[in-house]
Short mmCIF file of C-alpha atoms in Angstrom, two decimals:
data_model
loop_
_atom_site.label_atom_id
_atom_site.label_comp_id
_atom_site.label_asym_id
_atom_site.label_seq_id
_atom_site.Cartn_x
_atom_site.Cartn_y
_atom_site.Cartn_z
CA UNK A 1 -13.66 -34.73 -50.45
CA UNK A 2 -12.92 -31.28 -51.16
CA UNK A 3 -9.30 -29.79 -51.46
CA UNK A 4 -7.85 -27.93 -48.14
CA UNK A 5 -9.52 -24.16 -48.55
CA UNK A 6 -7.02 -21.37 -48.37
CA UNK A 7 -8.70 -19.49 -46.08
CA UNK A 8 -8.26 -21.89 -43.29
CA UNK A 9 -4.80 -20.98 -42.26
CA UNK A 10 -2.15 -22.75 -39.76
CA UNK A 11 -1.93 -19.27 -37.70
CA UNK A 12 -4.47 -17.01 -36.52
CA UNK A 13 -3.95 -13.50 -36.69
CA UNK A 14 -1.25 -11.88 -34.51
CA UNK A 15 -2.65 -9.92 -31.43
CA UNK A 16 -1.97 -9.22 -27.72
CA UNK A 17 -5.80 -11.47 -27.07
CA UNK A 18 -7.96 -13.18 -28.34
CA UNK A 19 -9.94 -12.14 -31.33
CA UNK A 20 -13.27 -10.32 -31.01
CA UNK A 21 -16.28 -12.29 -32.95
CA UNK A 22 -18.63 -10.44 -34.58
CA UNK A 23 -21.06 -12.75 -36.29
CA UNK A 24 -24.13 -12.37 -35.65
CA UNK A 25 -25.21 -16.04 -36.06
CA UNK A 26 -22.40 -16.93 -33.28
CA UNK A 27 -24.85 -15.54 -30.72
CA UNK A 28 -25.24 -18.05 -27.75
CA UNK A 29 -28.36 -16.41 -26.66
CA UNK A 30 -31.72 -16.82 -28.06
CA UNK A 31 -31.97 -14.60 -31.03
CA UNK A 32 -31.07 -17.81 -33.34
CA UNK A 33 -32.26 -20.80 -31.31
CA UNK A 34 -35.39 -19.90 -29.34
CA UNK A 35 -35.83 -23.12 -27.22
CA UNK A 36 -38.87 -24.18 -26.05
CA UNK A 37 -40.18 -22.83 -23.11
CA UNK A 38 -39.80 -25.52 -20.76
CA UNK A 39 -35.98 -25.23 -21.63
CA UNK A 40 -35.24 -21.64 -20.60
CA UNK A 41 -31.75 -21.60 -19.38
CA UNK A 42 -31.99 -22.98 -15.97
CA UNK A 43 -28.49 -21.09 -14.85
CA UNK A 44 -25.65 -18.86 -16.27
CA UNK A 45 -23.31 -20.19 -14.13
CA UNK A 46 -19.83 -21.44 -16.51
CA UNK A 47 -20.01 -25.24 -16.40
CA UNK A 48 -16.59 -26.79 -16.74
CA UNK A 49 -16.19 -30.22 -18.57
CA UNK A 50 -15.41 -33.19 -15.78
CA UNK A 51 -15.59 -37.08 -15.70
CA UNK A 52 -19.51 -37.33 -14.86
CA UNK A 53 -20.62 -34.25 -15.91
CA UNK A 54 -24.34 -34.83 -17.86
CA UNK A 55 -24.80 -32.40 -20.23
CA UNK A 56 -29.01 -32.42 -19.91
CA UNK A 57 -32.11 -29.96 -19.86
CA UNK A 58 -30.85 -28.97 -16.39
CA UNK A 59 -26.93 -28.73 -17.40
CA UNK A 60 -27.41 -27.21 -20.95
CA UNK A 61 -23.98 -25.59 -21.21
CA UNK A 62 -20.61 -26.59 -20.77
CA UNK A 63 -17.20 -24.67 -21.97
CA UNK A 64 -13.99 -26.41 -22.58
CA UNK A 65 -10.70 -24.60 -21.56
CA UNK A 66 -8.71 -23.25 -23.86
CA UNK A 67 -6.47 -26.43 -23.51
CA UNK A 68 -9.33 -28.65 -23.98
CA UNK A 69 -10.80 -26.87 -27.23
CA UNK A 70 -7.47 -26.61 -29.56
CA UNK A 71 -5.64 -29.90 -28.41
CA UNK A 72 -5.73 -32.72 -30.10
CA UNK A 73 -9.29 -33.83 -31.03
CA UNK A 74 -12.79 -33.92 -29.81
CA UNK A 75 -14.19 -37.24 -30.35
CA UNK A 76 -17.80 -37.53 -29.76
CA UNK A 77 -19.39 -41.27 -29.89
CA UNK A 78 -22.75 -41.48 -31.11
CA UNK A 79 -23.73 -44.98 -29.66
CA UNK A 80 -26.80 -46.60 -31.24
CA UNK A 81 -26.72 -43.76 -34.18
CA UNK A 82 -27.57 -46.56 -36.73
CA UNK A 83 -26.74 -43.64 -39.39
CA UNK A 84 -29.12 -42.05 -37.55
CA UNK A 85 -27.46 -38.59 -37.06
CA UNK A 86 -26.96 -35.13 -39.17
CA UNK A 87 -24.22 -32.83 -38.91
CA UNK A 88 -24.04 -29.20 -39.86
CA UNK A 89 -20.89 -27.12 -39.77
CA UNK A 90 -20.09 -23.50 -40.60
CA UNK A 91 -16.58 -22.05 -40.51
CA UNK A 92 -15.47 -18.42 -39.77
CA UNK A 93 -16.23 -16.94 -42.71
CA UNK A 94 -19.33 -17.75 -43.16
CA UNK A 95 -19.09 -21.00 -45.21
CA UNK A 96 -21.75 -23.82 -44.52
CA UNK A 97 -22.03 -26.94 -45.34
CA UNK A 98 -22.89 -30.30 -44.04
CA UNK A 99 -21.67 -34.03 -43.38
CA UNK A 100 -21.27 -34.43 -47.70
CA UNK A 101 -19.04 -31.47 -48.09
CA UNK A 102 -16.86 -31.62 -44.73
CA UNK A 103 -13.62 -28.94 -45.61
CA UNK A 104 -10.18 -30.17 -45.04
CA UNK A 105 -8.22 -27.88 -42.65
CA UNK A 106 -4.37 -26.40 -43.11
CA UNK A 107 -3.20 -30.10 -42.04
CA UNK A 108 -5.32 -31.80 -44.81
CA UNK A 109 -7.40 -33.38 -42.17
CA UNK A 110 -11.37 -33.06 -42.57
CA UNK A 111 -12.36 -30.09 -39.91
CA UNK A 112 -14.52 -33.28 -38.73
CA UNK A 113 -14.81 -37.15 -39.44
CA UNK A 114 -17.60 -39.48 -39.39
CA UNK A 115 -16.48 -42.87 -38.74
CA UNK A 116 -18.75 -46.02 -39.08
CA UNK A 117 -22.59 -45.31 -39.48
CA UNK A 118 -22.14 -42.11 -37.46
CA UNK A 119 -21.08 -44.16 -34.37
CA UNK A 120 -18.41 -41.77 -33.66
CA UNK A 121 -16.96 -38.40 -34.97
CA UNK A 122 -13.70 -36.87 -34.53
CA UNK A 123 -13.50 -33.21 -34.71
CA UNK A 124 -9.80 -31.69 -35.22
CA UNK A 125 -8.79 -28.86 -33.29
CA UNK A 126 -5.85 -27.80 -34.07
CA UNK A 127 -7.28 -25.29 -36.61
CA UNK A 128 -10.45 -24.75 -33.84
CA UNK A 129 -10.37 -20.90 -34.67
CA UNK A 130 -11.58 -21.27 -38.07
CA UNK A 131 -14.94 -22.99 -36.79
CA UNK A 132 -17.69 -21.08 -35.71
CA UNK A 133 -20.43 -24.02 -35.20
CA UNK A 134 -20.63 -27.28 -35.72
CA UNK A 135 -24.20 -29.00 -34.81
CA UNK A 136 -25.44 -32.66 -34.73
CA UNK A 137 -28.67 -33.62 -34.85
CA UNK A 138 -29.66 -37.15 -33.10
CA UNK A 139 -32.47 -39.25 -33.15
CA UNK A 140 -34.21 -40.71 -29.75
CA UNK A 141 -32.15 -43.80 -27.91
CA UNK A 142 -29.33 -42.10 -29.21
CA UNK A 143 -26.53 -42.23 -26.32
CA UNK A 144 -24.10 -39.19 -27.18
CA UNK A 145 -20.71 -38.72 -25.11
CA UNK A 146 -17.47 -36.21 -25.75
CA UNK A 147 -14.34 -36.97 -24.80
CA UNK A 148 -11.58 -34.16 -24.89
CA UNK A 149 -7.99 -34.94 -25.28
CA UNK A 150 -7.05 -35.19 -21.69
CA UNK A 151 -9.60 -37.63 -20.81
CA UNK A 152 -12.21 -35.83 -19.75
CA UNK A 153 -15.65 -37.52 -20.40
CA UNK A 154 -19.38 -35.61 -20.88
CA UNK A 155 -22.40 -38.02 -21.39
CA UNK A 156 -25.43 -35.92 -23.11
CA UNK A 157 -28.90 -36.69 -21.67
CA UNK A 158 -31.10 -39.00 -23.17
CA UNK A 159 -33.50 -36.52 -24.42
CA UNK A 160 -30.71 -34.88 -26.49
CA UNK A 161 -31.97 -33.71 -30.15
CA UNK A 162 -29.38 -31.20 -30.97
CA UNK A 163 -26.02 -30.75 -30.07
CA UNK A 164 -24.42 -27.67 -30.61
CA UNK A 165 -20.73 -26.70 -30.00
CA UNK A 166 -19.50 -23.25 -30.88
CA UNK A 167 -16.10 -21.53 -30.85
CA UNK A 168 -15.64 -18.32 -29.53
CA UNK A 169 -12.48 -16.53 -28.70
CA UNK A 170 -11.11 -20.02 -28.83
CA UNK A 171 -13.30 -21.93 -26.26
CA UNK A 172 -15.44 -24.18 -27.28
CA UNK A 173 -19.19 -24.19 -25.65
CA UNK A 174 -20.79 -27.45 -25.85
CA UNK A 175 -25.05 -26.84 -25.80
CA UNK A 176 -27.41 -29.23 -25.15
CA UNK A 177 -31.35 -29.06 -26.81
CA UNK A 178 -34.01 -31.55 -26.71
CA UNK A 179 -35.86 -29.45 -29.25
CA UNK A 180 -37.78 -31.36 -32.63
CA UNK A 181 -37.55 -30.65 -35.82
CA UNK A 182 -40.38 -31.49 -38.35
CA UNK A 183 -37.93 -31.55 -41.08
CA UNK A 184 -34.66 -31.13 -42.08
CA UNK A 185 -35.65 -28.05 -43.92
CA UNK A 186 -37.20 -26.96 -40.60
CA UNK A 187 -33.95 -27.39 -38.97
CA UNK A 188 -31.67 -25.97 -41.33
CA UNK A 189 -34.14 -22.75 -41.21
CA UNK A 190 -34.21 -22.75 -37.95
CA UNK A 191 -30.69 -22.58 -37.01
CA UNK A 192 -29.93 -20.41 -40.22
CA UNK A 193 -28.19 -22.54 -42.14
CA UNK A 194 -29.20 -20.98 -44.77
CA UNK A 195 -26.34 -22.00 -47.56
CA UNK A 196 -26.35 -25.65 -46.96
CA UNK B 1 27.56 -10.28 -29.78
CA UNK B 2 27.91 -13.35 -31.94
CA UNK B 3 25.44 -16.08 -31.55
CA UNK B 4 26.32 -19.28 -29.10
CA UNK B 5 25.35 -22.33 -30.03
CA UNK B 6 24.14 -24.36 -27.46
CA UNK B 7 24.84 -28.56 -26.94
CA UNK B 8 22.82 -30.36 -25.00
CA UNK B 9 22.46 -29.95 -21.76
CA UNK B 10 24.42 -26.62 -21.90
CA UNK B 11 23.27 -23.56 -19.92
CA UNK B 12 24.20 -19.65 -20.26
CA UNK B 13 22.92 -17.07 -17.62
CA UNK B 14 21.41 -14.74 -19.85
CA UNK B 15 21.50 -12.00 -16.74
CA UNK B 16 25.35 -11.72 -17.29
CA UNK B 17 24.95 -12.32 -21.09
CA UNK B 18 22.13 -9.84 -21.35
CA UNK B 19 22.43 -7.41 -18.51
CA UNK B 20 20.25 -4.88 -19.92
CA UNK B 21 17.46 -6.20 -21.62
CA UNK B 22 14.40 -6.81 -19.77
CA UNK B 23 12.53 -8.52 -23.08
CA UNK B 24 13.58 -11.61 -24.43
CA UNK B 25 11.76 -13.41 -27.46
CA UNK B 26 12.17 -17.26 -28.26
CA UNK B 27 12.25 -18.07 -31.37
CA UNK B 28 10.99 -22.02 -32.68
CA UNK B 29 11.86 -22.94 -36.39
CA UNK B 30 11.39 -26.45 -37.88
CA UNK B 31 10.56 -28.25 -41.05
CA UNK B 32 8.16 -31.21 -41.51
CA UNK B 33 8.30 -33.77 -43.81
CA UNK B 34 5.74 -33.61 -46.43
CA UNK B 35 3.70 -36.38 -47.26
CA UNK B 36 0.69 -36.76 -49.49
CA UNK B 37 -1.45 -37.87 -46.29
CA UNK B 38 -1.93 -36.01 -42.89
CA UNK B 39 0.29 -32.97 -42.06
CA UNK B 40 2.11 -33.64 -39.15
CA UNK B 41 1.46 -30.31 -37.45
CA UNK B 42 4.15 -29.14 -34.77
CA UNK B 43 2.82 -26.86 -31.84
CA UNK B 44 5.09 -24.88 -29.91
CA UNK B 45 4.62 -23.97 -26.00
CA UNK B 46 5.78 -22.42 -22.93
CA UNK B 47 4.65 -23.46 -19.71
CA UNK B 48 5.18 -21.86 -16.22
CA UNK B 49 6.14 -23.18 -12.90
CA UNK B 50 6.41 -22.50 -10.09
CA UNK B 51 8.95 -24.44 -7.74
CA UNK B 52 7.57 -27.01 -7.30
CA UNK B 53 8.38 -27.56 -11.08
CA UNK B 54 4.64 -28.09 -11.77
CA UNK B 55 2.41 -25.39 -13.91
CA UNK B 56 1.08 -22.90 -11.66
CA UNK B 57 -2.23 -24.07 -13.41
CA UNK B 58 -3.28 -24.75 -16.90
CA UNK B 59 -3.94 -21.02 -18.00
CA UNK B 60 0.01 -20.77 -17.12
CA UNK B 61 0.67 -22.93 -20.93
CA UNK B 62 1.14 -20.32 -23.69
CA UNK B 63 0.16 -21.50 -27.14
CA UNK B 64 -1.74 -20.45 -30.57
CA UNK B 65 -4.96 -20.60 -28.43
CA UNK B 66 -4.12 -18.96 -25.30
CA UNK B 67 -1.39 -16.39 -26.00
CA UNK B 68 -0.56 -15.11 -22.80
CA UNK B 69 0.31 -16.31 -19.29
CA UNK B 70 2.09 -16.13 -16.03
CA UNK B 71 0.28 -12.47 -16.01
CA UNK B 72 1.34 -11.53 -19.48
CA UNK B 73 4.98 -12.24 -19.10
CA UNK B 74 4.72 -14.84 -21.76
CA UNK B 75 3.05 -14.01 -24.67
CA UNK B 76 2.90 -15.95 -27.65
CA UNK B 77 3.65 -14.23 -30.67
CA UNK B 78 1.96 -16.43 -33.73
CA UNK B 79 3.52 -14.23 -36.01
CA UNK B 80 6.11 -13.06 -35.04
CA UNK B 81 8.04 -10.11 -36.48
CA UNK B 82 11.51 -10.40 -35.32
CA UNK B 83 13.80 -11.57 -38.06
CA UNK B 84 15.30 -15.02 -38.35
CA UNK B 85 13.01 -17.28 -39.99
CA UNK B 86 11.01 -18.60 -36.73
CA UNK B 87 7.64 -20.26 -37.17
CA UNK B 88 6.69 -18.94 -34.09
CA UNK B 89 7.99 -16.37 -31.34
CA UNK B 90 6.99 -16.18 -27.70
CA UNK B 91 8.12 -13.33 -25.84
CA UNK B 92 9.13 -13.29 -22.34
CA UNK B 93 9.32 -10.47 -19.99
CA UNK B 94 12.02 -10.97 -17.84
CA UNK B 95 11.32 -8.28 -15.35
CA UNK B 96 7.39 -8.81 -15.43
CA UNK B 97 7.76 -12.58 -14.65
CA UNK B 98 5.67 -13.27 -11.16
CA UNK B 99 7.69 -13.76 -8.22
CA UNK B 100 6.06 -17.45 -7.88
CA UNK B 101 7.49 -18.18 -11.76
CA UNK B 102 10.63 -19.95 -11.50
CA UNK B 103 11.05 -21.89 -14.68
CA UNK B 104 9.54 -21.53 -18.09
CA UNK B 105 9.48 -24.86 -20.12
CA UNK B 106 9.51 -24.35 -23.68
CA UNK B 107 8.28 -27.31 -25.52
CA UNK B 108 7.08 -28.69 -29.06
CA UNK B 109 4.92 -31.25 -29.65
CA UNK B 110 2.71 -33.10 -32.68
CA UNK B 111 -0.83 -31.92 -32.06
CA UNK B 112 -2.65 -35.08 -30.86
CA UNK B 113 -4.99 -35.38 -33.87
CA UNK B 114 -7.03 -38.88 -33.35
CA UNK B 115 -6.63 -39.23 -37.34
CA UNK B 116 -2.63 -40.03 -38.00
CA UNK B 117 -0.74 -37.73 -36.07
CA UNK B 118 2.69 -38.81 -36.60
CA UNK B 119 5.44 -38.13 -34.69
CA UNK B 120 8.80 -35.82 -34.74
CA UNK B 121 10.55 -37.75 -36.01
CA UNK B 122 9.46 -36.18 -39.24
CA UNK B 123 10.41 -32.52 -38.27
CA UNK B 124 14.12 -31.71 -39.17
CA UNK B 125 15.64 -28.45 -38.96
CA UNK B 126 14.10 -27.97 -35.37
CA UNK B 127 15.76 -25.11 -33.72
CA UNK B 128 15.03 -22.62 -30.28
CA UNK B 129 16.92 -19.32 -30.05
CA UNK B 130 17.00 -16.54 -27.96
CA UNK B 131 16.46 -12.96 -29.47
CA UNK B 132 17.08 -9.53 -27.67
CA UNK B 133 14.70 -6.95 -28.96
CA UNK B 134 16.55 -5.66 -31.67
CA UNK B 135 16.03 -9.41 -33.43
CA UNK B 136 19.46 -10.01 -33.09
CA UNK B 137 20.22 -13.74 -31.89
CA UNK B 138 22.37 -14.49 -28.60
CA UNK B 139 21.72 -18.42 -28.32
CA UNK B 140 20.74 -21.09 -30.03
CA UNK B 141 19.98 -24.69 -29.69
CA UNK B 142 19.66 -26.79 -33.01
CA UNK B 143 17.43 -29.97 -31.98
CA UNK B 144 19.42 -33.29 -33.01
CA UNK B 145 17.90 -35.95 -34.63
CA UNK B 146 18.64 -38.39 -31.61
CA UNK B 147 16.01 -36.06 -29.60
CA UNK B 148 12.90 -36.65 -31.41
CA UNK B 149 13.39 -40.35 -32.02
CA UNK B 150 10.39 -42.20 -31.24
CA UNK B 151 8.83 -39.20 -29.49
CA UNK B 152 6.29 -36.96 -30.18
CA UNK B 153 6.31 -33.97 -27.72
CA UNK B 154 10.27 -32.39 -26.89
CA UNK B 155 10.94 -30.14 -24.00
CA UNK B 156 13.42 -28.33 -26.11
CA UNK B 157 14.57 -25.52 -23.38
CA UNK B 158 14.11 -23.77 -20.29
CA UNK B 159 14.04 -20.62 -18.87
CA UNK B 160 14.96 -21.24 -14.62
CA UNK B 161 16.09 -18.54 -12.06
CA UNK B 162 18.97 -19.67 -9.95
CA UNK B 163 20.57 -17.17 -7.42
CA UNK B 164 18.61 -14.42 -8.76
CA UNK B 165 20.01 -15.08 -12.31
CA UNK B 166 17.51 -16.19 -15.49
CA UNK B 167 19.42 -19.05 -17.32
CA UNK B 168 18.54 -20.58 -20.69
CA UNK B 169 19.62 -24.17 -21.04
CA UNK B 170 19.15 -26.23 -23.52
CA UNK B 171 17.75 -29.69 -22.53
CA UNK B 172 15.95 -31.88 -25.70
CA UNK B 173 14.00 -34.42 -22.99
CA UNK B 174 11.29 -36.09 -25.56
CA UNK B 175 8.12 -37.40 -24.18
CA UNK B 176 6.89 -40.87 -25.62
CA UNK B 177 3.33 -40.06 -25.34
CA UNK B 178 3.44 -36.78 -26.42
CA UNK B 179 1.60 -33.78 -25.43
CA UNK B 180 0.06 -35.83 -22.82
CA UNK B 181 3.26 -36.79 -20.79
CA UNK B 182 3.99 -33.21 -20.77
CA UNK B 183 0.54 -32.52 -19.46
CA UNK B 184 1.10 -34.88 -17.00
CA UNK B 185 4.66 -34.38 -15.86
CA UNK B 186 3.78 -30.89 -15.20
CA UNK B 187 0.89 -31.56 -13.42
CA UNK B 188 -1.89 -29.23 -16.09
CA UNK B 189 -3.40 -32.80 -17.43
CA UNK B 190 -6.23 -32.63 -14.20
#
């Protein structure tokens, strides 16, 4: 495991509101993904996170509240993962990497942990700000659910392929895709993760 | 205007103590325990309510990821400048504060990590003052080790009107179950 990275700090910087986000590989829209056609966004209405929300082709989005994204943990259970899962993370500034080279944050705590044979994953969020995307990749008969720290629950459809969740301005959006990948090359490319 | 040092329990109106200032900062300090494992990793708040005591709603909890509330009255400062040492600063306008605002709760707790959280009882040193503008401090509450024993989220102060008056008082309440009892006893957990 590597050492905590410096530029992953306890504070984020001072301002009146949140910070603006320029990357250009943050971009929730289509210019990095380009889903299928039969998944076009079905609504742009703001889903909230509740206990029986299904995050699915027809619910692709949710957002956590600000409480929800930078409390405690996300834990997201992978059930039937068999080891069957990928994860791909990439931090504020720019750094990539995958589930081999997961950074520690300001608390010496991985930014993410994979317990088991990927049957479950904690992601810290104390330090949320410093991640810009995090994205697991699951394999069919997969059953994926998030749990925030309040005890909200989200089950993920059973067609889910890739689950995305990105910060911005400190919310984090949670985004469901049933899309393939040929490869994990083809994947990586896709989704321009291009340093891992 | 020398600093008072608050016990327990004790409360100051900071309208007769502070008759012309309008801006108020709170200042939190502490020190945690270093280990060679997890960080125990403190998180300072203020939350908003009404009076029925409850948060107006969950946007009305300042913190590092949602810096302002109770219409940017409260805005958390996660640097702040003022002298003194404080990890953090929040600053309150007292003249800004909406009418429906009653009492400010200012509160730390150990960020609920699933992975080895810990508990205060590591931090020592914990402290909440109150700054005018100028930086200068006017009270002070030094938390006692008796307060964080076996608790992991401490409603360290408040901030209440009473007969058109804002009072500070200094109250050290610790929650067992941390951030989540505070959630829940101000009614922002649902």
């Amino acid at each position: 495991m590597s050492a905590p990275l410096s530029f992953i700090t306890r504070r984020p910087p001072r301002q009146s509101s949140a910070p603006a986000v320029t990357g250009a590989k943050l971009s929730l829209n289509a210019a990095v993904i380009k889903p299928p056609a039969e998944e076009k966004e079905k609504s742009t209405k703001r889903n909230r996170i509740g206990n029986g929300f299904v995050l699915d082709n027809d619910h692709r989005m949710v957002t956590l509240t600000k409480l929800q994204s930078a409390t405690g943990s996300l834990k997201i259970k992978f059930e039937n993962a068999g080891g069957l899962a990928d994860a791909l993370w990439e931090l504020h500034d720019g750094t990539q990497g995958d589930q081999k080279n997961i950074p520690l944050d300001a608390g010496k705590r991985p930014i993410f942990s994979i317990n088991g044979n990927f049957d479950e994953v904690i992601i810290g969020l104390r330090h949320v700000r410093a991640l810009r995307r995090l994205v697991f990749y699951t394999y069919p008969g997969v059953k994926v659910s998030i749990e925030t720290f309040d005890g909200q629950i989200l089950t993920c459809g059973d067609n889910l392929r890739l689950l995305s969740i990105y910060q911005l301005n400190g919310e984090l959006y949670l985004r469901y895709s049933g899309s393939q990948f040929a490869s994990r090359e083809a994947l990586t490319s896709t989704l321009a993760f291009n340093k891992v | 205007m020398p600093s008072q040092v608050l016990t327990k329990g004790a409360n100051v109106s900071l309208t007769k103590l502070m008759p012309t200032a309008s801006e108020i900062t709170i200042g939190f300090s502490w020190k945690v325990i270093e280990s060679a494992g997890f960080k125990t990793e403190v998180v300072p708040c203020a939350i908003a309510c009404g009076q029925d005591g409850k948060a107006v709603s969950p946007e009305h909890v300042a913190f590092f990821n949602q810096l302002e509330a109770a219409e940017g009255s409260v805005q958390y400062q996660s640097d702040g400048t003022l002298s003194g040492g404080d990890d953090e600063q929040i600053d309150i306008n007292l003249k800004s504060i909406p009418s429906n605002i009653t009492t400010i709760a200012f509160v730390l707790y150990v960020n609920p990590d699933l992975r080895d959280p810990g508990t205060l009882e590591s931090m020592r040193s914990g402290a909440v003052r109150v700054l005018d503008r100028a930086g200068n401090e006017v009270l002070r509450y030094d938390v006692t080790s008796s307060d964080t024993v076996g608790v992991s989220a401490l409603m360290v102060a408040e901030l209440y009107l009473r007969n058109g008056e804002w009072k500070f008082r200094a109250v050290g309440q610790g929650y067992t179950n941390g951030v989540k009892d505070v959630a829940e006893h101000y009614g922002y957990d649902k």
